[in-house]
Amino acid sequence: MSLLELERISKRFGALTVADEISFSVGEGEALGIIGPNGAGKSTLFNLIAGNIAPDSGTVRFGGMDVTRTPPMGRCLSGMGRTFQIPQPFEKLTVFENLLVAGSFGARRREAEACDRCAEILVDTGLFDKANVLAGGLTLLQRKRLELARALATEPRLLLLDEIAGGLTEAECHQLVATISAIQQKGVAVIWIEHVLHALTSVVERLLVLNFGKVIGIGKPDELMASRAVQEIYLGIEL
Amino acid sequence: MSIAIPSFKVETRSGTSSLAALAAFAGLALAIAAPLVVSRGVVQDLFFILTTLVLAQNWNLLAGYAGLISVGQQVFVGFGAYAMFGAVILAGLDPIAAILIAGALSALLAIPTAFFTFRLQGPYFAIGTWVVAEVVRLLLAQWKALGGGTGTSLPRDATRDMIGVDLIRDLFGMKAAAASDALTYWIALLLALATIGFIYRLLRSKQGLGLAAVRDNEQAARAVGVDARRMKALVYVATAFVTGVAGALIYVQKARISPDAAFSVTDWTAYVIFIVVIGGIGTIEGPIVGVVLFFLLQKLFADFGSWYLLVLGVIGILVMLFTPRGLWGLFSDRTGIQLFPVRRTLIGGPPAHTPKGGPNG
Ligand SMILES: Nc1ncnc2c1ncn2[C@@H]1O[C@H](COP(=O)(O)OP(=O)(O)O)[C@@H](O)[C@H]1O
Ligand SMILES: [Mg+2]
């Protein structure tokens, strides 16, 4: 049985269709990449999965349960962890406290229990030096890293990552890929929206291409990138 | 990447030196003994400071932590006061017992009120709370048994025969009026300490951490599993309870009520906001500093009528412009002193890094 299942999800903003009958599923521990031009509806798709936006029609199932009407909090508690493309830190809390909120509420633990795990995550994501710094004082790159760390602290079964590799140096990108692979190897399913293709393809088994809210293709990265429909979209953009 | 991690320690730094603890202890002893040493006028001033402090701590929790900017908290002061009057005059209860009932009824009133105002966002929430206060004031002004629009007084013997007054008279040889002032003062002291204790415990708890997250970014808080709505509702009801208790207590001491005074937006909300803002919103120390400053300003300028309000306004604006975190914020930033630390500091470190002592700031 698959962990996440979307069935004919549609969403319009006025005249603009941002999700057009989207159906796909992600298995337990699987890693799926999502690519597509800017404005294709990738972040909106995350909002539909995480419950920030209600679809006009269609069904979202998570762990076999219909969660289409479940608010974001409930989806987090049932095991979805997400990052925001535009980071949303708790600015007047420290980096460590940011994780502690996620580790105690999202993972339903007592605060004292959550502490050790949060500290470990800070080490894994390279934020340990910043543990006691106010999140409001972080740079954009650090904020993105905090998004990842905080999502991890909720101890998710499914991790939704929205463009967290942009702006990294080659070495940092390498490090990030290693971190995400390690997370996936522990059995966490990952859906990763990313423009940095080589980083993405070194982690994910399948790729989904989105354009104007439509799924153009889904499958093995190399096969998909060779297909005409995808090349048309990416001609002049990448490849 | 499996680095062996030594046990981390988490500290909510309580840098209070034993000297500060001693000072607090001495202060408390003085506060308790006050009615035995100072004049009735001073006891009444202290009563005013303590009850205003309770209102300010509650508004601070509401606005500074739950992000609920209410300008209608006078509804719970007025309603609590009227509930107490009703319980004393109509049901013949002891005023002290009536205070607790007033708190419970205020918390009950908060439920339908929240149902209405929580649908409103940002400035509309503020306006909504004010509208609710006006509606409740107009309704209570219709209550003929409690004097309608002109108000009424507590029966003379009600405050004289309160539980405890006799005991205080016998113990300290006070007159009835002084004994009843001393009693309300001690209750106010207890209420202020309990309120601060409750808020401090709350902020240090897991729920307090969640509340701070909601304050900073509600969308992100929900995304990491914090039930923002429930948390705000609980804070709203809890502050309604305490504000109602404070309102009832204030009016036991005043012994005379009218709708306009009991639901005064100036006395019970505008001044309170001023206090929290100049002292420092989002800290427990802020309202304490604010209320003392407010009291001094009132003593200095109250004779100047509308000039007084003008001075308050100018000070409020200056503080908001130049130290948005209030006077306590300014002091705390400079000195690093916190009387009620709530920050969770991670100390210790992984083997890869040299463990350095927390920044301690
Ligand atoms: N809340 C909203 N209301 C109206 N339009 C929106 C909203 N959110 C996103 N959009 C629009 O939907 C389209 C898809 O946005 P988005 O999902 O952020 O794209 P992507 O993440 O693929 O770059 C964009 O044209 C964007 O302007
Ligand atoms: Mg996007």
mmCIF file of C-alpha atoms in Angstrom, chain B residues 25-295:
data_model
loop_
_atom_site.group_PDB
_atom_site.id
_atom_site.type_symbol
_atom_site.label_atom_id
_atom_site.label_comp_id
_atom_site.label_asym_id
_atom_site.label_seq_id
_atom_site.Cartn_x
_atom_site.Cartn_y
_atom_site.Cartn_z
ATOM 1 C CA PHE B 25 12.104 37.611 49.901
ATOM 2 C CA ALA B 26 12.522 40.856 51.842
ATOM 3 C CA GLY B 27 10.214 42.638 49.416
ATOM 4 C CA LEU B 28 7.582 39.974 49.874
ATOM 5 C CA ALA B 29 7.824 40.195 53.671
ATOM 6 C CA LEU B 30 7.442 43.980 53.472
ATOM 7 C CA ALA B 31 4.478 43.649 51.115
ATOM 8 C CA ILE B 32 2.741 41.246 53.465
ATOM 9 C CA ALA B 33 3.387 43.451 56.502
ATOM 10 C CA ALA B 34 2.418 46.703 54.732
ATOM 11 C CA PRO B 35 -1.134 47.109 56.119
ATOM 12 C CA LEU B 36 0.293 46.880 59.638
ATOM 13 C CA VAL B 37 2.849 49.637 59.130
ATOM 14 C CA VAL B 38 1.609 52.115 56.529
ATOM 15 C CA SER B 39 -1.458 54.327 56.409
ATOM 16 C CA ARG B 40 -4.784 53.341 54.849
ATOM 17 C CA GLY B 41 -4.131 55.700 51.936
ATOM 18 C CA VAL B 42 -0.917 53.880 51.088
ATOM 19 C CA VAL B 43 -2.624 50.496 51.399
ATOM 20 C CA GLN B 44 -5.203 51.689 48.891
ATOM 21 C CA ASP B 45 -2.451 52.877 46.535
ATOM 22 C CA LEU B 46 -0.734 49.505 46.801
ATOM 23 C CA PHE B 47 -4.055 47.797 46.159
ATOM 24 C CA PHE B 48 -4.414 49.857 42.995
ATOM 25 C CA ILE B 49 -0.889 48.942 41.872
ATOM 26 C CA LEU B 50 -1.414 45.224 42.488
ATOM 27 C CA THR B 51 -4.791 44.949 40.792
ATOM 28 C CA THR B 52 -3.573 47.000 37.831
ATOM 29 C CA LEU B 53 -0.564 44.707 37.646
ATOM 30 C CA VAL B 54 -2.867 41.687 37.439
ATOM 31 C CA LEU B 55 -4.793 43.290 34.574
ATOM 32 C CA ALA B 56 -1.520 44.176 32.835
ATOM 33 C CA GLN B 57 -0.048 40.669 33.193
ATOM 34 C CA ASN B 58 -3.207 39.257 31.677
ATOM 35 C CA TRP B 59 -3.282 41.658 28.764
ATOM 36 C CA ASN B 60 0.394 40.945 28.179
ATOM 37 C CA LEU B 61 -0.238 37.205 28.057
ATOM 38 C CA LEU B 62 -3.119 37.762 25.686
ATOM 39 C CA ALA B 63 -1.433 40.219 23.323
ATOM 40 C CA GLY B 64 2.255 39.545 23.819
ATOM 41 C CA TYR B 65 2.066 35.749 23.717
ATOM 42 C CA ALA B 66 -1.204 34.628 22.156
ATOM 43 C CA GLY B 67 -1.179 37.545 19.677
ATOM 44 C CA LEU B 68 -4.743 38.444 20.657
ATOM 45 C CA ILE B 69 -4.794 42.249 20.645
ATOM 46 C CA SER B 70 -7.958 42.881 22.612
ATOM 47 C CA VAL B 71 -9.252 46.359 23.412
ATOM 48 C CA GLY B 72 -12.272 44.887 25.155
ATOM 49 C CA GLN B 73 -10.852 43.381 28.340
ATOM 50 C CA GLN B 74 -13.002 45.831 30.322
ATOM 51 C CA VAL B 75 -15.852 43.453 29.537
ATOM 52 C CA PHE B 76 -14.423 40.931 32.021
ATOM 53 C CA VAL B 77 -13.640 43.579 34.648
ATOM 54 C CA GLY B 78 -17.180 44.947 34.404
ATOM 55 C CA PHE B 79 -18.862 41.589 34.115
ATOM 56 C CA GLY B 80 -16.860 40.167 37.015
ATOM 57 C CA ALA B 81 -17.730 43.201 39.119
ATOM 58 C CA TYR B 82 -21.428 42.952 38.274
ATOM 59 C CA ALA B 83 -21.432 39.206 38.878
ATOM 60 C CA MET B 84 -19.977 39.846 42.326
ATOM 61 C CA PHE B 85 -22.567 42.559 43.043
ATOM 62 C CA GLY B 86 -25.334 40.246 41.889
ATOM 63 C CA ALA B 87 -24.088 37.405 44.069
ATOM 64 C CA VAL B 88 -23.839 39.676 47.129
ATOM 65 C CA ILE B 89 -27.005 41.740 46.719
ATOM 66 C CA LEU B 90 -29.360 39.210 45.158
ATOM 67 C CA ALA B 91 -28.040 35.925 46.545
ATOM 68 C CA GLY B 92 -26.701 37.279 49.837
ATOM 69 C CA LEU B 93 -23.292 35.676 49.387
ATOM 70 C CA ASP B 94 -20.128 36.786 51.113
ATOM 71 C CA PRO B 95 -18.164 39.175 48.834
ATOM 72 C CA ILE B 96 -15.019 37.045 49.068
ATOM 73 C CA ALA B 97 -16.885 33.939 47.895
ATOM 74 C CA ALA B 98 -18.583 36.076 45.236
ATOM 75 C CA ILE B 99 -15.166 37.008 43.793
ATOM 76 C CA LEU B 100 -14.491 33.409 42.778
ATOM 77 C CA ILE B 101 -17.970 33.019 41.329
ATOM 78 C CA ALA B 102 -17.379 36.217 39.368
ATOM 79 C CA GLY B 103 -14.200 34.714 37.915
ATOM 80 C CA ALA B 104 -15.985 31.529 36.900
ATOM 81 C CA LEU B 105 -18.819 33.475 35.273
ATOM 82 C CA SER B 106 -16.332 35.669 33.399
ATOM 83 C CA ALA B 107 -14.640 32.553 32.040
ATOM 84 C CA LEU B 108 -18.077 31.311 30.977
ATOM 85 C CA LEU B 109 -18.789 34.604 29.232
ATOM 86 C CA ALA B 110 -15.491 34.229 27.377
ATOM 87 C CA ILE B 111 -16.769 31.139 25.567
ATOM 88 C CA PRO B 112 -19.562 32.762 23.515
ATOM 89 C CA THR B 113 -17.401 35.895 23.182
ATOM 90 C CA ALA B 114 -14.546 33.889 21.696
ATOM 91 C CA PHE B 115 -16.991 32.186 19.390
ATOM 92 C CA PHE B 116 -17.768 35.579 17.888
ATOM 93 C CA THR B 117 -14.414 37.402 18.044
ATOM 94 C CA PHE B 118 -12.188 34.471 16.990
ATOM 95 C CA ARG B 119 -13.804 34.610 13.569
ATOM 96 C CA LEU B 120 -12.267 38.052 13.128
ATOM 97 C CA GLN B 121 -8.665 38.648 12.093
ATOM 98 C CA GLY B 122 -6.157 41.328 13.143
ATOM 99 C CA PRO B 123 -7.712 44.770 13.664
ATOM 100 C CA TYR B 124 -11.199 43.340 13.251
ATOM 101 C CA PHE B 125 -10.586 41.149 16.280
ATOM 102 C CA ALA B 126 -9.713 44.244 18.319
ATOM 103 C CA ILE B 127 -12.845 46.055 17.167
ATOM 104 C CA GLY B 128 -14.914 42.939 17.830
ATOM 105 C CA THR B 129 -13.739 42.716 21.436
ATOM 106 C CA TRP B 130 -14.665 46.360 21.971
ATOM 107 C CA VAL B 131 -18.116 45.851 20.434
ATOM 108 C CA VAL B 132 -18.721 42.883 22.738
ATOM 109 C CA ALA B 133 -17.758 45.010 25.752
ATOM 110 C CA GLU B 134 -20.202 47.727 24.721
ATOM 111 C CA VAL B 135 -23.005 45.236 24.195
ATOM 112 C CA VAL B 136 -22.489 43.674 27.631
ATOM 113 C CA ARG B 137 -22.321 47.139 29.229
ATOM 114 C CA LEU B 138 -25.613 48.158 27.581
ATOM 115 C CA LEU B 139 -27.252 44.913 28.661
ATOM 116 C CA LEU B 140 -26.155 45.237 32.289
ATOM 117 C CA ALA B 141 -27.292 48.883 32.333
ATOM 118 C CA GLN B 142 -30.799 47.473 31.860
ATOM 119 C CA TRP B 143 -30.552 45.425 35.043
ATOM 120 C CA LYS B 144 -32.827 47.375 37.376
ATOM 121 C CA ALA B 145 -32.110 45.222 40.442
ATOM 122 C CA LEU B 146 -28.489 46.409 40.234
ATOM 123 C CA GLY B 147 -29.321 50.049 39.708
ATOM 124 C CA GLY B 148 -29.640 50.139 35.919
ATOM 125 C CA GLY B 149 -27.678 52.902 34.220
ATOM 126 C CA THR B 150 -26.857 54.780 37.411
ATOM 127 C CA GLY B 151 -25.473 51.820 39.344
ATOM 128 C CA THR B 152 -25.627 50.846 42.988
ATOM 129 C CA SER B 153 -23.600 50.270 46.146
ATOM 130 C CA LEU B 154 -22.776 47.194 48.159
ATOM 131 C CA PRO B 155 -24.755 47.032 51.412
ATOM 132 C CA ARG B 156 -22.672 48.625 54.175
ATOM 133 C CA ASP B 157 -22.507 45.520 56.324
ATOM 134 C CA ALA B 158 -21.571 43.275 53.403
ATOM 135 C CA THR B 159 -17.958 44.484 53.330
ATOM 136 C CA ARG B 160 -17.860 44.843 57.095
ATOM 137 C CA ASP B 161 -18.898 41.272 57.715
ATOM 138 C CA MET B 162 -16.698 39.705 55.047
ATOM 139 C CA ILE B 163 -14.981 36.456 55.959
ATOM 140 C CA GLY B 164 -11.751 37.386 57.688
ATOM 141 C CA VAL B 165 -12.511 41.003 58.575
ATOM 142 C CA ASP B 166 -13.404 40.130 62.145
ATOM 143 C CA LEU B 167 -10.271 38.065 62.545
ATOM 144 C CA ILE B 168 -8.089 40.915 61.243
ATOM 145 C CA ARG B 169 -9.792 43.367 63.584
ATOM 146 C CA ASP B 170 -9.213 41.143 66.575
ATOM 147 C CA LEU B 171 -5.641 40.258 65.657
ATOM 148 C CA PHE B 172 -4.359 43.706 64.772
ATOM 149 C CA GLY B 173 -6.823 45.954 66.545
ATOM 150 C CA MET B 174 -7.944 47.681 63.350
ATOM 151 C CA LYS B 175 -11.175 49.536 62.644
ATOM 152 C CA ALA B 176 -13.639 47.738 60.359
ATOM 153 C CA ALA B 177 -12.888 49.925 57.325
ATOM 154 C CA ALA B 178 -9.125 49.510 57.699
ATOM 155 C CA ALA B 179 -9.497 45.770 58.238
ATOM 156 C CA SER B 180 -11.547 45.397 55.072
ATOM 157 C CA ASP B 181 -8.924 47.408 53.128
ATOM 158 C CA ALA B 182 -6.199 45.184 54.546
ATOM 159 C CA LEU B 183 -8.124 42.070 53.554
ATOM 160 C CA THR B 184 -8.693 43.184 49.954
ATOM 161 C CA TYR B 185 -5.049 44.238 49.788
ATOM 162 C CA TRP B 186 -3.820 40.811 50.883
ATOM 163 C CA ILE B 187 -6.119 39.137 48.392
ATOM 164 C CA ALA B 188 -4.762 41.444 45.681
ATOM 165 C CA LEU B 189 -1.210 40.540 46.690
ATOM 166 C CA LEU B 190 -2.054 36.849 46.550
ATOM 167 C CA LEU B 191 -3.771 37.289 43.184
ATOM 168 C CA ALA B 192 -0.806 39.185 41.724
ATOM 169 C CA LEU B 193 1.689 36.565 42.929
ATOM 170 C CA ALA B 194 -0.503 33.704 41.730
ATOM 171 C CA THR B 195 -0.951 35.356 38.321
ATOM 172 C CA ILE B 196 2.772 35.885 37.833
ATOM 173 C CA GLY B 197 3.494 32.379 39.099
ATOM 174 C CA PHE B 198 0.934 30.881 36.761
ATOM 175 C CA ILE B 199 2.196 32.798 33.718
ATOM 176 C CA TYR B 200 5.822 31.991 34.494
ATOM 177 C CA ARG B 201 5.063 28.286 34.853
ATOM 178 C CA LEU B 202 3.035 28.359 31.666
ATOM 179 C CA LEU B 203 5.831 30.015 29.682
ATOM 180 C CA ARG B 204 8.387 27.503 30.928
ATOM 181 C CA SER B 205 6.173 24.570 30.003
ATOM 182 C CA LYS B 206 5.763 22.861 26.662
ATOM 183 C CA GLN B 207 2.506 24.758 26.170
ATOM 184 C CA GLY B 208 4.368 28.023 26.678
ATOM 185 C CA LEU B 209 6.842 27.058 23.977
ATOM 186 C CA GLY B 210 3.950 26.319 21.632
ATOM 187 C CA LEU B 211 2.390 29.656 22.502
ATOM 188 C CA ALA B 212 5.608 31.494 21.639
ATOM 189 C CA ALA B 213 5.674 29.646 18.303
ATOM 190 C CA VAL B 214 2.101 30.691 17.577
ATOM 191 C CA ARG B 215 2.997 34.283 18.440
ATOM 192 C CA ASP B 216 5.938 34.277 16.025
ATOM 193 C CA ASN B 217 4.374 32.451 13.096
ATOM 194 C CA GLU B 218 0.983 30.852 13.339
ATOM 195 C CA GLN B 219 1.135 29.090 9.967
ATOM 196 C CA ALA B 220 4.472 27.467 10.782
ATOM 197 C CA ALA B 221 3.253 26.552 14.267
ATOM 198 C CA ARG B 222 0.315 24.659 12.806
ATOM 199 C CA ALA B 223 2.625 22.985 10.302
ATOM 200 C CA VAL B 224 4.724 21.520 13.129
ATOM 201 C CA GLY B 225 1.707 20.234 15.010
ATOM 202 C CA VAL B 226 0.787 23.050 17.392
ATOM 203 C CA ASP B 227 -2.947 23.425 17.912
ATOM 204 C CA ALA B 228 -2.876 27.208 17.582
ATOM 205 C CA ARG B 229 -6.605 27.721 17.810
ATOM 206 C CA ARG B 230 -7.049 25.684 20.967
ATOM 207 C CA MET B 231 -4.067 27.346 22.568
ATOM 208 C CA LYS B 232 -5.384 30.840 21.903
ATOM 209 C CA ALA B 233 -8.838 29.899 23.122
ATOM 210 C CA LEU B 234 -7.449 28.510 26.387
ATOM 211 C CA VAL B 235 -5.388 31.641 26.990
ATOM 212 C CA TYR B 236 -8.428 33.779 26.236
ATOM 213 C CA VAL B 237 -10.608 31.908 28.728
ATOM 214 C CA ALA B 238 -7.894 31.787 31.397
ATOM 215 C CA THR B 239 -7.253 35.538 31.161
ATOM 216 C CA ALA B 240 -11.020 36.147 31.267
ATOM 217 C CA PHE B 241 -11.154 34.219 34.548
ATOM 218 C CA VAL B 242 -8.319 36.160 36.157
ATOM 219 C CA THR B 243 -9.515 39.502 34.772
ATOM 220 C CA GLY B 244 -13.002 38.762 36.129
ATOM 221 C CA VAL B 245 -11.561 37.937 39.557
ATOM 222 C CA ALA B 246 -9.556 41.172 39.493
ATOM 223 C CA GLY B 247 -12.629 43.172 38.432
ATOM 224 C CA ALA B 248 -14.703 41.702 41.248
ATOM 225 C CA LEU B 249 -11.954 42.352 43.785
ATOM 226 C CA ILE B 250 -11.514 45.955 42.633
ATOM 227 C CA TYR B 251 -15.234 46.512 43.118
ATOM 228 C CA VAL B 252 -15.374 44.839 46.516
ATOM 229 C CA GLN B 253 -12.930 47.529 47.541
ATOM 230 C CA LYS B 254 -14.754 50.351 45.716
ATOM 231 C CA ALA B 255 -18.138 49.095 47.032
ATOM 232 C CA ARG B 256 -19.934 51.219 44.439
ATOM 233 C CA ILE B 257 -20.562 50.310 40.810
ATOM 234 C CA SER B 258 -21.992 51.868 37.650
ATOM 235 C CA PRO B 259 -21.922 50.488 34.112
ATOM 236 C CA ASP B 260 -19.857 53.380 32.766
ATOM 237 C CA ALA B 261 -17.156 53.009 35.397
ATOM 238 C CA ALA B 262 -17.074 49.212 35.458
ATOM 239 C CA PHE B 263 -16.834 48.959 31.654
ATOM 240 C CA SER B 264 -14.510 51.930 31.209
ATOM 241 C CA VAL B 265 -12.253 51.293 28.221
ATOM 242 C CA THR B 266 -9.844 53.958 29.496
ATOM 243 C CA ASP B 267 -9.416 52.638 33.020
ATOM 244 C CA TRP B 268 -9.349 48.910 32.358
ATOM 245 C CA THR B 269 -7.836 48.643 28.902
ATOM 246 C CA ALA B 270 -6.186 51.822 27.563
ATOM 247 C CA TYR B 271 -4.092 52.399 30.701
ATOM 248 C CA VAL B 272 -3.295 48.711 30.835
ATOM 249 C CA ILE B 273 -2.048 48.720 27.238
ATOM 250 C CA PHE B 274 0.036 51.802 28.024
ATOM 251 C CA ILE B 275 1.579 49.989 30.990
ATOM 252 C CA VAL B 276 2.436 46.882 28.994
ATOM 253 C CA VAL B 277 3.829 48.848 26.062
ATOM 254 C CA ILE B 278 6.088 51.170 28.062
ATOM 255 C CA GLY B 279 7.232 48.362 30.352
ATOM 256 C CA GLY B 280 7.878 45.887 27.551
ATOM 257 C CA ILE B 281 5.430 43.569 25.856
ATOM 258 C CA GLY B 282 6.153 39.852 25.837
ATOM 259 C CA THR B 283 8.012 39.777 29.144
ATOM 260 C CA ILE B 284 6.807 39.218 32.693
ATOM 261 C CA GLU B 285 9.057 41.995 33.992
ATOM 262 C CA GLY B 286 7.656 44.578 31.539
ATOM 263 C CA PRO B 287 4.214 45.021 33.105
ATOM 264 C CA ILE B 288 5.809 45.246 36.567
ATOM 265 C CA VAL B 289 8.060 48.109 35.465
ATOM 266 C CA GLY B 290 5.166 49.658 33.542
ATOM 267 C CA VAL B 291 2.731 49.649 36.402
ATOM 268 C CA VAL B 292 5.177 51.327 38.795
ATOM 269 C CA LEU B 293 5.972 54.008 36.220
ATOM 270 C CA PHE B 294 2.296 54.518 35.492
ATOM 271 C CA PHE B 295 1.536 54.946 39.164
#
